[in-house]
CSV table of C-alpha atoms in Angstrom, one decimal:
chain,number,residue,atom,x,y,z
A,37,MET,CA,88.4,-52.9,17.5
A,38,SER,CA,85.4,-52.2,19.8
A,39,THR,CA,81.8,-52.2,18.5
A,40,ARG,CA,80.7,-49.8,21.2
A,41,ASN,CA,79.3,-46.5,20.0
A,42,ALA,CA,81.6,-43.9,21.7
A,43,ALA,CA,79.1,-41.1,21.0
A,44,LEU,CA,76.7,-42.6,23.5
A,45,PHE,CA,79.0,-42.2,26.5
A,46,ASN,CA,78.9,-39.1,28.7
A,47,THR,CA,75.8,-37.8,27.0
A,48,VAL,CA,72.8,-36.8,29.0
A,49,VAL,CA,69.4,-37.8,27.6
A,50,ASN,CA,66.0,-36.7,28.8
A,51,TRP,CA,62.8,-38.6,28.0
A,52,ASP,CA,61.1,-35.3,27.0
A,53,GLU,CA,63.7,-34.7,24.3
A,54,LEU,CA,63.1,-38.1,22.6
A,55,PRO,CA,60.6,-38.5,19.8
A,56,VAL,CA,57.2,-39.9,20.7
A,57,THR,CA,55.6,-42.7,18.6
A,58,GLN,CA,51.8,-43.3,18.9
A,59,VAL,CA,51.9,-47.1,19.0
A,60,ARG,CA,48.1,-47.5,19.1
A,61,PRO,CA,45.3,-45.5,20.7
A,62,GLY,CA,46.2,-45.0,24.4
A,63,VAL,CA,49.9,-46.0,24.0
A,64,ARG,CA,52.8,-43.6,23.4
A,65,ARG,CA,56.4,-44.8,23.2
A,66,ARG,CA,59.8,-43.2,23.5
A,67,VAL,CA,62.9,-45.3,22.8
A,68,TYR,CA,66.5,-45.0,23.9
A,69,ALA,CA,69.0,-47.7,22.8
A,70,THR,CA,72.7,-48.4,23.2
A,71,ASP,CA,74.6,-51.2,21.5
A,72,GLU,CA,73.7,-53.5,24.3
A,73,VAL,CA,70.4,-52.4,25.9
A,74,MET,CA,67.1,-50.8,24.9
A,75,ILE,CA,64.8,-48.8,27.2
A,76,CYS,CA,61.3,-48.0,26.2
A,77,HIS,CA,59.2,-45.4,28.0
A,78,HIS,CA,55.4,-46.0,27.5
A,79,GLU,CA,52.6,-43.7,28.6
A,80,LEU,CA,49.5,-45.8,28.9
A,81,GLU,CA,45.9,-44.8,29.2
A,82,VAL,CA,43.3,-46.6,31.3
A,83,GLY,CA,41.0,-48.5,28.9
A,84,MET,CA,43.5,-48.8,26.1
A,85,THR,CA,43.3,-51.8,23.7
A,86,LEU,CA,45.2,-54.7,25.3
A,87,ASN,CA,47.9,-56.4,23.2
A,88,PRO,CA,48.8,-60.0,24.3
A,89,HIS,CA,52.1,-61.0,22.6
A,90,ARG,CA,55.3,-62.8,23.1
A,91,HIS,CA,59.0,-62.4,22.3
A,92,GLU,CA,61.2,-65.4,21.5
A,93,ASP,CA,64.5,-63.6,21.3
A,94,PHE,CA,64.9,-61.8,24.6
A,95,ASP,CA,63.7,-61.4,28.2
A,96,GLN,CA,61.8,-58.2,29.2
A,97,LEU,CA,62.3,-56.4,32.4
A,98,VAL,CA,59.2,-54.3,33.2
A,99,HIS,CA,59.1,-51.3,35.6
A,100,ILE,CA,56.0,-49.3,36.5
A,101,ALA,CA,57.3,-45.8,37.1
A,102,GLU,CA,53.9,-44.1,37.7
A,103,GLY,CA,50.4,-45.3,38.3
A,104,ARG,CA,49.2,-48.8,38.7
A,105,ALA,CA,48.7,-51.7,36.3
A,106,ASN,CA,47.9,-55.4,36.1
A,107,TYR,CA,50.7,-57.0,34.2
A,108,TYR,CA,49.8,-60.4,32.8
A,109,VAL,CA,52.3,-63.2,32.2
A,110,ASP,CA,51.0,-66.5,30.8
A,111,GLY,CA,47.5,-65.6,32.1
A,112,VAL,CA,48.6,-64.7,35.6
A,113,ALA,CA,47.9,-61.1,36.7
A,114,HIS,CA,50.6,-59.3,38.7
A,115,ASP,CA,49.5,-56.1,40.6
A,116,MET,CA,52.1,-53.5,39.9
A,117,ARG,CA,52.4,-50.0,41.3
A,118,ALA,CA,55.0,-47.2,41.0
A,119,GLY,CA,58.4,-48.7,41.8
A,120,SER,CA,57.5,-52.3,40.9
A,121,PHE,CA,59.7,-54.5,38.7
A,122,LEU,CA,58.8,-57.8,36.9
A,123,LEU,CA,61.0,-60.0,34.7
A,124,VAL,CA,59.1,-61.5,31.8
A,125,PRO,CA,60.9,-64.6,30.4
A,126,ARG,CA,61.3,-64.9,26.6
A,127,GLY,CA,58.5,-66.9,25.0
A,128,SER,CA,55.9,-66.0,27.7
A,129,GLU,CA,52.6,-64.4,26.6
A,130,HIS,CA,52.3,-61.0,28.3
A,131,TYR,CA,50.5,-57.7,28.3
A,132,VAL,CA,49.9,-54.7,30.5
A,133,GLU,CA,46.5,-53.3,31.6
A,134,PRO,CA,46.7,-49.9,33.2
A,135,ILE,CA,44.3,-49.4,36.1
A,136,GLU,CA,45.4,-46.1,37.5
A,137,ALA,CA,46.5,-43.0,35.5
A,138,PRO,CA,48.9,-41.6,34.7
A,139,CYS,CA,50.5,-45.0,34.0
A,140,VAL,CA,54.2,-45.1,32.9
A,141,ASN,CA,55.7,-48.4,32.0
A,142,ILE,CA,59.4,-48.6,31.3
A,143,ASP,CA,60.7,-51.7,29.6
A,144,PHE,CA,64.3,-52.9,29.4
A,145,PHE,CA,65.4,-55.2,26.6
A,146,VAL,CA,68.8,-57.0,26.4
A,147,PRO,CA,69.7,-57.3,23.6
A,148,PRO,CA,67.9,-54.3,22.0
A,149,ARG,CA,64.8,-55.2,20.0
A,150,ALA,CA,65.7,-55.1,16.3
A,151,ASP,CA,62.1,-54.2,15.4
A,152,LEU,CA,62.3,-50.9,17.3
A,153,LEU,CA,65.7,-49.8,16.2
A,154,PRO,CA,65.8,-46.9,13.7
């Protein structure tokens, strides 16, 4: 017996149709998850409150889809612009600082983050 959710296959999803969560001032999130991967779409405002944190259970693949940001990993700033990717290893302190708006950060989590699942 497969644990894969058959309802997820052959279904078109648009970011604009997913619910938006205001994470904190300047950060809005939309989440799409399958059984094996989670994708989080973040709209970030320049000047938002920064949130250094770490995850012990998973790596995080970061993609800047729009705008420009400094993405910090273990204190090192990485200049990212639209089209940039960065792999953040589990356990590393990291955070994003948008420096050009609109800034859209898309994160990929494998396995999906349990704290963001409905």
